[in-house]
């Protein structure tokens, strides 16, 4: 971690993460594609559940990134017992949180779907899909905790393989259950739940066999400080995903007056935009363990070089994908949904989104840097911008003024402002003498 050239190390850790995230995004789009053949309301249901999945991921990332940062620090100090305490505490806490969240969600399923932005016509399909998401909640949380801690240990390939296997299984599951057996949205949800469970099993096996730290109930910490430390460092991830859920629910509710077609179109665009974002996020997550290890080892120049490389490489890569998205927006939307009105709304929104995504590599690396070096305050501030502090006001102002165009423009405007606002934080770190 402290000797290999920084650019090579980030690519070594970042590319497997990027690939696993891309495949995860592809299997989300597989849901969108197969369910899209059933109708607008059915496909819109998968978009409604995006906000719920963001909440689940937020809790998982808080525990995963929070514990992973301390695991990396402990391993750098050759303290395997402390590393085991952090990962075990996060893992079993995550499982308990997942069980509670799933049980509460299932008992309040209809009100929860309405809260997330469902209409009466979407509700039956949202419940069919949402039920399985909630059942799989403990496995989803624990999978992401395992995935993040494997990455922080430098085992990015195994982290990638676990998520990738589940993603590929989900694609085949969607085809079999939705297309072949004609189980509809219920089948898509079941496929997602099974794939999450398989990913969990694979990642757990890899952790037992390949990780330096250990997961066992005997390592669960009895000190409140351990829980507080994990949650404090991981809090920016919870903020980021939590605000994504809130803004996603707000977006769905503000889009309701324009009909199921508009909700469907924005769901398709959001799924595809997340696919493009995976490049920046994957490289950023590859940079995280590099930053954590080298900052702890006082190799500050390596951290700065890593920040520059991640930002520049991500900018070039995302720019290429954004250009393709802008030029072929009509074809991309048509691939996922054939309805002419959905395509018309979606292609315009995708072109706006492609421009906004150009600014993402300016914000993601510096956000993940501050989280990795345990500067939770700055990381939390940066996390609030894209998904909340800028997006929510943009939605509340833009939609009443511009109607559907305000819905389409809100996220790109927020992306651009977040990227520009992140530049001073990057410059400050690069100029600072540690």
GROMACS .gro file of C-alpha atoms in nm:
model
  434
    1UNK     CA    1   0.000   0.000   0.000
    2UNK     CA    2   0.285   0.241   0.071
    3UNK     CA    3   0.539   0.125  -0.191
    4UNK     CA    4   0.357   0.047  -0.517
    5UNK     CA    5   0.325   0.346  -0.757
    6UNK     CA    6   0.006   0.529  -0.664
    7UNK     CA    7  -0.156   0.527  -1.008
    8UNK     CA    8  -0.101   0.154  -1.051
    9UNK     CA    9  -0.230   0.084  -0.699
   10UNK     CA   10  -0.548   0.287  -0.747
   11UNK     CA   11  -0.621   0.115  -1.076
   12UNK     CA   12  -0.549  -0.225  -0.921
   13UNK     CA   13  -0.796  -0.156  -0.639
   14UNK     CA   14  -1.033   0.068  -0.831
   15UNK     CA   15  -1.093  -0.130  -1.149
   16UNK     CA   16  -1.233  -0.442  -0.975
   17UNK     CA   17  -1.456  -0.214  -0.768
   18UNK     CA   18  -1.563  -0.027  -1.081
   19UNK     CA   19  -1.638  -0.353  -1.262
   20UNK     CA   20  -1.844  -0.486  -0.970
   21UNK     CA   21  -2.038  -0.159  -0.948
   22UNK     CA   22  -2.096  -0.156  -1.324
   23UNK     CA   23  -2.230  -0.511  -1.314
   24UNK     CA   24  -2.448  -0.424  -1.015
   25UNK     CA   25  -2.578  -0.128  -1.215
   26UNK     CA   26  -2.632  -0.352  -1.517
   27UNK     CA   27  -2.842  -0.593  -1.314
   28UNK     CA   28  -3.047  -0.297  -1.189
   29UNK     CA   29  -3.096  -0.201  -1.552
   30UNK     CA   30  -3.186  -0.564  -1.627
   31UNK     CA   31  -3.476  -0.521  -1.384
   32UNK     CA   32  -3.563  -0.201  -1.570
   33UNK     CA   33  -3.542  -0.375  -1.910
   34UNK     CA   34  -3.738  -0.690  -1.831
   35UNK     CA   35  -4.000  -0.514  -1.619
   36UNK     CA   36  -4.022  -0.245  -1.889
   37UNK     CA   37  -4.167  -0.504  -2.125
   38UNK     CA   38  -4.466  -0.535  -1.889
   39UNK     CA   39  -4.576  -0.170  -1.894
   40UNK     CA   40  -4.508   0.181  -1.767
   41UNK     CA   41  -4.651   0.137  -1.417
   42UNK     CA   42  -4.456  -0.184  -1.363
   43UNK     CA   43  -4.130  -0.024  -1.469
   44UNK     CA   44  -4.202   0.288  -1.264
   45UNK     CA   45  -4.235   0.061  -0.958
   46UNK     CA   46  -3.864  -0.028  -0.979
   47UNK     CA   47  -3.788   0.345  -0.982
   48UNK     CA   48  -4.003   0.402  -0.673
   49UNK     CA   49  -3.796   0.142  -0.486
   50UNK     CA   50  -3.471   0.320  -0.577
   51UNK     CA   51  -3.515   0.550  -0.275
   52UNK     CA   52  -3.564   0.254  -0.038
   53UNK     CA   53  -3.255   0.081  -0.176
   54UNK     CA   54  -3.060   0.404  -0.122
   55UNK     CA   55  -3.158   0.405   0.247
   56UNK     CA   56  -3.048   0.042   0.288
   57UNK     CA   57  -2.721   0.113   0.107
   58UNK     CA   58  -2.666   0.424   0.319
   59UNK     CA   59  -2.679   0.223   0.642
   60UNK     CA   60  -2.452  -0.042   0.490
   61UNK     CA   61  -2.200   0.212   0.361
   62UNK     CA   62  -2.195   0.393   0.695
   63UNK     CA   63  -2.100   0.071   0.875
   64UNK     CA   64  -1.880  -0.056   0.590
   65UNK     CA   65  -1.682   0.261   0.522
   66UNK     CA   66  -1.668   0.349   0.891
   67UNK     CA   67  -1.533   0.012   1.000
   68UNK     CA   68  -1.315  -0.025   0.690
   69UNK     CA   69  -1.131   0.297   0.763
   70UNK     CA   70  -1.037   0.169   1.109
   71UNK     CA   71  -0.956  -0.178   0.974
   72UNK     CA   72  -0.706  -0.019   0.732
   73UNK     CA   73  -0.559   0.191   1.013
   74UNK     CA   74  -0.534  -0.108   1.248
   75UNK     CA   75  -0.369  -0.326   0.985
   76UNK     CA   76  -0.121  -0.048   0.907
   77UNK     CA   77  -0.033  -0.062   1.279
   78UNK     CA   78  -0.027  -0.448   1.264
   79UNK     CA   79  -0.311  -0.465   1.517
   80UNK     CA   80  -0.522  -0.750   1.380
   81UNK     CA   81  -0.728  -0.786   1.698
   82UNK     CA   82  -0.854  -0.427   1.673
   83UNK     CA   83  -0.927  -0.474   1.302
   84UNK     CA   84  -1.132  -0.784   1.384
   85UNK     CA   85  -1.323  -0.593   1.652
   86UNK     CA   86  -1.422  -0.317   1.408
   87UNK     CA   87  -1.535  -0.545   1.125
   88UNK     CA   88  -1.719  -0.787   1.358
   89UNK     CA   89  -1.900  -0.504   1.533
   90UNK     CA   90  -2.007  -0.353   1.201
   91UNK     CA   91  -2.111  -0.688   1.052
   92UNK     CA   92  -2.338  -0.803   1.335
   93UNK     CA   93  -2.478  -0.453   1.391
   94UNK     CA   94  -2.562  -0.435   1.021
   95UNK     CA   95  -2.740  -0.770   1.031
   96UNK     CA   96  -2.952  -0.659   1.328
   97UNK     CA   97  -3.034  -0.325   1.166
   98UNK     CA   98  -3.134  -0.505   0.846
   99UNK     CA   99  -3.372  -0.739   1.027
  100UNK     CA  100  -3.539  -0.451   1.213
  101UNK     CA  101  -3.566  -0.231   0.903
  102UNK     CA  102  -3.706  -0.518   0.697
  103UNK     CA  103  -3.965  -0.610   0.960
  104UNK     CA  104  -4.084  -0.251   1.006
  105UNK     CA  105  -4.098  -0.194   0.631
  106UNK     CA  106  -4.301  -0.509   0.567
  107UNK     CA  107  -4.552  -0.416   0.838
  108UNK     CA  108  -4.602  -0.071   0.681
  109UNK     CA  109  -4.562  -0.167   0.316
  110UNK     CA  110  -4.844   0.034   0.153
  111UNK     CA  111  -4.784   0.360   0.345
  112UNK     CA  112  -4.410   0.325   0.276
  113UNK     CA  113  -4.468   0.291  -0.099
  114UNK     CA  114  -4.688   0.601  -0.104
  115UNK     CA  115  -4.425   0.791   0.095
  116UNK     CA  116  -4.164   0.696  -0.165
  117UNK     CA  117  -4.380   0.847  -0.441
  118UNK     CA  118  -4.603   0.564  -0.563
  119UNK     CA  119  -4.935   0.637  -0.734
  120UNK     CA  120  -5.243   0.414  -0.699
  121UNK     CA  121  -5.171   0.249  -1.033
  122UNK     CA  122  -4.806   0.183  -0.942
  123UNK     CA  123  -4.878   0.063  -0.584
  124UNK     CA  124  -4.951  -0.309  -0.648
  125UNK     CA  125  -4.628  -0.348  -0.844
  126UNK     CA  126  -4.425  -0.142  -0.598
  127UNK     CA  127  -4.546  -0.368  -0.314
  128UNK     CA  128  -4.455  -0.683  -0.510
  129UNK     CA  129  -4.102  -0.557  -0.568
  130UNK     CA  130  -4.060  -0.380  -0.234
  131UNK     CA  131  -4.154  -0.688  -0.032
  132UNK     CA  132  -3.852  -0.877  -0.166
  133UNK     CA  133  -3.619  -0.579  -0.123
  134UNK     CA  134  -3.716  -0.565   0.245
  135UNK     CA  135  -3.681  -0.942   0.293
  136UNK     CA  136  -3.330  -0.922   0.146
  137UNK     CA  137  -3.240  -0.616   0.356
  138UNK     CA  138  -3.012  -0.794   0.613
  139UNK     CA  139  -2.819  -0.972   0.337
  140UNK     CA  140  -2.781  -0.653   0.133
  141UNK     CA  141  -2.640  -0.461   0.431
  142UNK     CA  142  -2.402  -0.738   0.538
  143UNK     CA  143  -2.285  -0.792   0.178
  144UNK     CA  144  -2.186  -0.428   0.141
  145UNK     CA  145  -2.010  -0.428   0.480
  146UNK     CA  146  -1.808  -0.733   0.374
  147UNK     CA  147  -1.740  -0.581   0.033
  148UNK     CA  148  -1.608  -0.255   0.177
  149UNK     CA  149  -1.389  -0.421   0.438
  150UNK     CA  150  -1.237  -0.654   0.177
  151UNK     CA  151  -1.149  -0.343  -0.026
  152UNK     CA  152  -0.992  -0.170   0.273
  153UNK     CA  153  -0.781  -0.482   0.327
  154UNK     CA  154  -0.660  -0.457  -0.033
  155UNK     CA  155  -0.865  -0.759  -0.148
  156UNK     CA  156  -1.055  -0.570  -0.419
  157UNK     CA  157  -1.072  -0.868  -0.656
  158UNK     CA  158  -1.262  -1.080  -0.405
  159UNK     CA  159  -1.490  -0.789  -0.322
  160UNK     CA  160  -1.560  -0.752  -0.694
  161UNK     CA  161  -1.623  -1.122  -0.748
  162UNK     CA  162  -1.882  -1.145  -0.471
  163UNK     CA  163  -2.099  -0.863  -0.602
  164UNK     CA  164  -2.042  -0.957  -0.965
  165UNK     CA  165  -2.158  -1.317  -0.915
  166UNK     CA  166  -2.483  -1.196  -0.760
  167UNK     CA  167  -2.530  -0.941  -1.037
  168UNK     CA  168  -2.489  -1.194  -1.316
  169UNK     CA  169  -2.722  -1.435  -1.137
  170UNK     CA  170  -2.985  -1.161  -1.115
  171UNK     CA  171  -2.973  -1.099  -1.490
  172UNK     CA  172  -3.044  -1.466  -1.562
  173UNK     CA  173  -3.300  -1.472  -1.281
  174UNK     CA  174  -3.484  -1.177  -1.434
  175UNK     CA  175  -3.496  -1.349  -1.770
  176UNK     CA  176  -3.624  -1.675  -1.624
  177UNK     CA  177  -3.874  -1.540  -1.370
  178UNK     CA  178  -4.001  -1.234  -1.557
  179UNK     CA  179  -3.979  -1.337  -1.923
  180UNK     CA  180  -4.000  -1.718  -1.917
  181UNK     CA  181  -4.231  -1.783  -1.619
  182UNK     CA  182  -4.420  -1.453  -1.656
  183UNK     CA  183  -4.404  -1.374  -1.284
  184UNK     CA  184  -4.388  -1.002  -1.356
  185UNK     CA  185  -4.260  -0.752  -1.099
  186UNK     CA  186  -4.289  -1.016  -0.827
  187UNK     CA  187  -4.039  -1.230  -1.017
  188UNK     CA  188  -3.798  -0.939  -1.061
  189UNK     CA  189  -3.808  -0.873  -0.687
  190UNK     CA  190  -3.754  -1.241  -0.605
  191UNK     CA  191  -3.458  -1.254  -0.844
  192UNK     CA  192  -3.305  -0.950  -0.674
  193UNK     CA  193  -3.347  -1.104  -0.327
  194UNK     CA  194  -3.192  -1.437  -0.428
  195UNK     CA  195  -2.896  -1.265  -0.594
  196UNK     CA  196  -2.834  -1.058  -0.280
  197UNK     CA  197  -2.832  -1.374  -0.069
  198UNK     CA  198  -2.587  -1.549  -0.303
  199UNK     CA  199  -2.356  -1.245  -0.299
  200UNK     CA  200  -2.367  -1.246   0.080
  201UNK     CA  201  -2.264  -1.612   0.100
  202UNK     CA  202  -1.978  -1.569  -0.149
  203UNK     CA  203  -1.841  -1.257   0.024
  204UNK     CA  204  -1.865  -1.422   0.366
  205UNK     CA  205  -1.668  -1.724   0.244
  206UNK     CA  206  -1.404  -1.498   0.089
  207UNK     CA  207  -1.375  -1.298   0.409
  208UNK     CA  208  -1.316  -1.608   0.620
  209UNK     CA  209  -1.057  -1.742   0.374
  210UNK     CA  210  -0.874  -1.431   0.250
  211UNK     CA  211  -0.901  -1.145   0.501
  212UNK     CA  212  -0.641  -1.072   0.768
  213UNK     CA  213  -0.906  -0.967   1.018
  214UNK     CA  214  -1.170  -1.210   1.147
  215UNK     CA  215  -1.546  -1.196   1.192
  216UNK     CA  216  -1.680  -1.362   1.506
  217UNK     CA  217  -1.930  -1.277   1.783
  218UNK     CA  218  -1.642  -1.293   2.032
  219UNK     CA  219  -1.487  -0.984   1.868
  220UNK     CA  220  -1.801  -0.768   1.898
  221UNK     CA  221  -1.701  -0.459   2.091
  222UNK     CA  222  -1.867  -0.377   2.422
  223UNK     CA  223  -1.730  -0.022   2.412
  224UNK     CA  224  -1.966   0.254   2.302
  225UNK     CA  225  -1.668   0.440   2.158
  226UNK     CA  226  -1.621   0.172   1.892
  227UNK     CA  227  -1.978   0.213   1.764
  228UNK     CA  228  -1.949   0.591   1.779
  229UNK     CA  229  -1.619   0.587   1.587
  230UNK     CA  230  -1.759   0.365   1.312
  231UNK     CA  231  -2.075   0.573   1.274
  232UNK     CA  232  -1.888   0.905   1.286
  233UNK     CA  233  -1.644   0.815   1.010
  234UNK     CA  234  -1.914   0.641   0.804
  235UNK     CA  235  -2.172   0.915   0.859
  236UNK     CA  236  -2.094   1.097   0.530
  237UNK     CA  237  -2.196   0.781   0.344
  238UNK     CA  238  -2.525   0.768   0.534
  239UNK     CA  239  -2.586   1.135   0.461
  240UNK     CA  240  -2.508   1.086   0.093
  241UNK     CA  241  -2.739   0.787   0.053
  242UNK     CA  242  -3.002   0.915   0.295
  243UNK     CA  243  -3.035   1.241   0.107
  244UNK     CA  244  -3.043   1.043  -0.217
  245UNK     CA  245  -3.346   0.860  -0.078
  246UNK     CA  246  -3.516   1.181   0.039
  247UNK     CA  247  -3.452   1.365  -0.287
  248UNK     CA  248  -3.554   1.056  -0.487
  249UNK     CA  249  -3.883   1.036  -0.300
  250UNK     CA  250  -3.932   1.411  -0.347
  251UNK     CA  251  -3.857   1.376  -0.718
  252UNK     CA  252  -4.117   1.100  -0.753
  253UNK     CA  253  -4.379   1.300  -0.566
  254UNK     CA  254  -4.313   1.616  -0.769
  255UNK     CA  255  -4.330   1.412  -1.090
  256UNK     CA  256  -4.670   1.258  -1.000
  257UNK     CA  257  -4.874   1.538  -1.166
  258UNK     CA  258  -4.708   1.453  -1.498
  259UNK     CA  259  -4.824   1.090  -1.480
  260UNK     CA  260  -4.676   0.742  -1.460
  261UNK     CA  261  -4.503   0.800  -1.793
  262UNK     CA  262  -4.288   1.080  -1.649
  263UNK     CA  263  -4.206   0.878  -1.336
  264UNK     CA  264  -4.107   0.586  -1.559
  265UNK     CA  265  -3.887   0.806  -1.779
  266UNK     CA  266  -3.700   0.956  -1.485
  267UNK     CA  267  -3.655   0.611  -1.331
  268UNK     CA  268  -3.491   0.488  -1.653
  269UNK     CA  269  -3.263   0.794  -1.669
  270UNK     CA  270  -3.162   0.758  -1.304
  271UNK     CA  271  -3.074   0.391  -1.353
  272UNK     CA  272  -2.860   0.471  -1.655
  273UNK     CA  273  -2.696   0.774  -1.488
  274UNK     CA  274  -2.596   0.550  -1.198
  275UNK     CA  275  -2.429   0.322  -1.451
  276UNK     CA  276  -2.212   0.612  -1.573
  277UNK     CA  277  -2.145   0.726  -1.216
  278UNK     CA  278  -2.002   0.384  -1.132
  279UNK     CA  279  -1.677   0.479  -1.305
  280UNK     CA  280  -1.615   0.779  -1.081
  281UNK     CA  281  -1.741   0.604  -0.769
  282UNK     CA  282  -1.542   0.287  -0.839
  283UNK     CA  283  -1.215   0.473  -0.882
  284UNK     CA  284  -1.294   0.682  -0.577
  285UNK     CA  285  -1.348   0.370  -0.370
  286UNK     CA  286  -1.022   0.229  -0.506
  287UNK     CA  287  -0.853   0.548  -0.385
  288UNK     CA  288  -1.002   0.520  -0.033
  289UNK     CA  289  -0.780   0.243   0.109
  290UNK     CA  290  -0.476   0.401  -0.059
  291UNK     CA  291  -0.554   0.732   0.110
  292UNK     CA  292  -0.626   0.570   0.448
  293UNK     CA  293  -0.308   0.358   0.455
  294UNK     CA  294  -0.072   0.629   0.329
  295UNK     CA  295  -0.218   0.908   0.541
  296UNK     CA  296  -0.175   0.691   0.851
  297UNK     CA  297   0.183   0.615   0.738
  298UNK     CA  298   0.243   0.992   0.690
  299UNK     CA  299   0.307   0.942   0.317
  300UNK     CA  300   0.120   1.263   0.236
  301UNK     CA  301   0.271   1.316  -0.109
  302UNK     CA  302   0.134   0.978  -0.216
  303UNK     CA  303  -0.212   1.079  -0.096
  304UNK     CA  304  -0.192   1.401  -0.299
  305UNK     CA  305  -0.071   1.218  -0.609
  306UNK     CA  306  -0.356   0.972  -0.566
  307UNK     CA  307  -0.612   1.252  -0.543
  308UNK     CA  308  -0.481   1.416  -0.861
  309UNK     CA  309  -0.469   1.088  -1.052
  310UNK     CA  310  -0.819   0.978  -0.946
  311UNK     CA  311  -0.968   1.316  -1.039
  312UNK     CA  312  -0.797   1.336  -1.380
  313UNK     CA  313  -0.853   0.973  -1.480
  314UNK     CA  314  -1.216   0.986  -1.370
  315UNK     CA  315  -1.274   1.310  -1.563
  316UNK     CA  316  -1.147   1.160  -1.889
  317UNK     CA  317  -1.340   0.835  -1.848
  318UNK     CA  318  -1.668   0.996  -1.745
  319UNK     CA  319  -1.636   1.254  -2.025
  320UNK     CA  320  -1.623   0.972  -2.281
  321UNK     CA  321  -1.931   0.803  -2.137
  322UNK     CA  322  -2.116   1.134  -2.110
  323UNK     CA  323  -2.046   1.211  -2.476
  324UNK     CA  324  -2.186   0.873  -2.580
  325UNK     CA  325  -2.490   0.929  -2.357
  326UNK     CA  326  -2.555   1.272  -2.506
  327UNK     CA  327  -2.519   1.164  -2.869
  328UNK     CA  328  -2.716   0.841  -2.840
  329UNK     CA  329  -2.972   0.939  -2.576
  330UNK     CA  330  -3.267   0.837  -2.793
  331UNK     CA  331  -3.126   0.490  -2.862
  332UNK     CA  332  -3.031   0.431  -2.498
  333UNK     CA  333  -3.377   0.515  -2.364
  334UNK     CA  334  -3.545   0.320  -2.644
  335UNK     CA  335  -3.338   0.015  -2.550
  336UNK     CA  336  -3.488   0.022  -2.199
  337UNK     CA  337  -3.842   0.138  -2.278
  338UNK     CA  338  -4.023   0.145  -2.614
  339UNK     CA  339  -4.310   0.376  -2.515
  340UNK     CA  340  -4.283   0.686  -2.736
  341UNK     CA  341  -4.376   0.933  -2.461
  342UNK     CA  342  -4.129   0.779  -2.217
  343UNK     CA  343  -3.857   0.799  -2.483
  344UNK     CA  344  -3.939   1.164  -2.555
  345UNK     CA  345  -3.919   1.267  -2.189
  346UNK     CA  346  -3.627   1.038  -2.112
  347UNK     CA  347  -3.393   1.136  -2.395
  348UNK     CA  348  -3.415   1.505  -2.300
  349UNK     CA  349  -3.350   1.425  -1.934
  350UNK     CA  350  -3.057   1.199  -2.028
  351UNK     CA  351  -2.890   1.472  -2.235
  352UNK     CA  352  -2.917   1.711  -1.942
  353UNK     CA  353  -2.784   1.440  -1.710
  354UNK     CA  354  -2.487   1.372  -1.939
  355UNK     CA  355  -2.375   1.733  -1.903
  356UNK     CA  356  -2.417   1.728  -1.525
  357UNK     CA  357  -2.218   1.406  -1.487
  358UNK     CA  358  -1.910   1.577  -1.634
  359UNK     CA  359  -1.870   1.756  -1.300
  360UNK     CA  360  -1.892   1.442  -1.085
  361UNK     CA  361  -1.518   1.353  -1.091
  362UNK     CA  362  -1.449   1.693  -0.934
  363UNK     CA  363  -1.650   1.604  -0.623
  364UNK     CA  364  -1.629   1.227  -0.563
  365UNK     CA  365  -1.251   1.179  -0.505
  366UNK     CA  366  -1.213   1.468  -0.261
  367UNK     CA  367  -1.525   1.359  -0.072
  368UNK     CA  368  -1.390   1.006  -0.033
  369UNK     CA  369  -1.046   1.140   0.059
  370UNK     CA  370  -1.174   1.333   0.360
  371UNK     CA  371  -1.384   1.037   0.470
  372UNK     CA  372  -1.086   0.800   0.444
  373UNK     CA  373  -0.858   1.023   0.652
  374UNK     CA  374  -1.136   1.055   0.912
  375UNK     CA  375  -1.220   1.421   0.851
  376UNK     CA  376  -1.588   1.345   0.896
  377UNK     CA  377  -1.707   1.706   0.917
  378UNK     CA  378  -1.574   1.809   0.576
  379UNK     CA  379  -1.674   1.477   0.421
  380UNK     CA  380  -2.029   1.517   0.556
  381UNK     CA  381  -2.051   1.870   0.416
  382UNK     CA  382  -1.942   1.753   0.071
  383UNK     CA  383  -2.181   1.457   0.089
  384UNK     CA  384  -2.483   1.677   0.152
  385UNK     CA  385  -2.437   1.888  -0.160
  386UNK     CA  386  -2.525   1.667  -0.456
  387UNK     CA  387  -2.809   1.471  -0.301
  388UNK     CA  388  -2.960   1.721  -0.063
  389UNK     CA  389  -2.838   2.072   0.008
  390UNK     CA  390  -2.836   2.163  -0.362
  391UNK     CA  391  -3.074   1.912  -0.522
  392UNK     CA  392  -3.374   1.956  -0.291
  393UNK     CA  393  -3.392   2.338  -0.328
  394UNK     CA  394  -3.338   2.301  -0.704
  395UNK     CA  395  -3.637   2.066  -0.722
  396UNK     CA  396  -3.857   2.282  -0.500
  397UNK     CA  397  -3.779   2.595  -0.703
  398UNK     CA  398  -3.742   2.448  -1.050
  399UNK     CA  399  -4.051   2.228  -1.077
  400UNK     CA  400  -4.309   2.500  -0.992
  401UNK     CA  401  -4.133   2.740  -1.232
  402UNK     CA  402  -4.048   2.508  -1.522
  403UNK     CA  403  -4.279   2.210  -1.480
  404UNK     CA  404  -4.144   1.885  -1.622
  405UNK     CA  405  -3.832   2.062  -1.747
  406UNK     CA  406  -3.756   2.151  -1.385
  407UNK     CA  407  -3.769   1.781  -1.298
  408UNK     CA  408  -3.532   1.699  -1.584
  409UNK     CA  409  -3.284   1.977  -1.498
  410UNK     CA  410  -3.270   1.946  -1.118
  411UNK     CA  411  -3.006   1.672  -1.083
  412UNK     CA  412  -2.773   1.804  -1.358
  413UNK     CA  413  -2.775   2.152  -1.202
  414UNK     CA  414  -2.701   2.002  -0.862
  415UNK     CA  415  -2.418   1.792  -1.011
  416UNK     CA  416  -2.258   2.096  -1.172
  417UNK     CA  417  -2.281   2.312  -0.859
  418UNK     CA  418  -2.145   2.030  -0.640
  419UNK     CA  419  -1.845   1.980  -0.868
  420UNK     CA  420  -1.762   2.350  -0.871
  421UNK     CA  421  -1.809   2.382  -0.495
  422UNK     CA  422  -1.569   2.090  -0.436
  423UNK     CA  423  -1.276   2.250  -0.619
  424UNK     CA  424  -1.165   2.474  -0.325
  425UNK     CA  425  -1.151   2.170  -0.093
  426UNK     CA  426  -0.929   1.987  -0.341
  427UNK     CA  427  -0.696   2.285  -0.381
  428UNK     CA  428  -0.679   2.335  -0.004
  429UNK     CA  429  -0.567   1.976   0.057
  430UNK     CA  430  -0.310   1.982  -0.223
  431UNK     CA  431  -0.155   2.307  -0.097
  432UNK     CA  432  -0.166   2.219   0.271
  433UNK     CA  433   0.157   2.120   0.441
  434UNK     CA  434   0.060   1.824   0.658
   0.00000   0.00000   0.00000
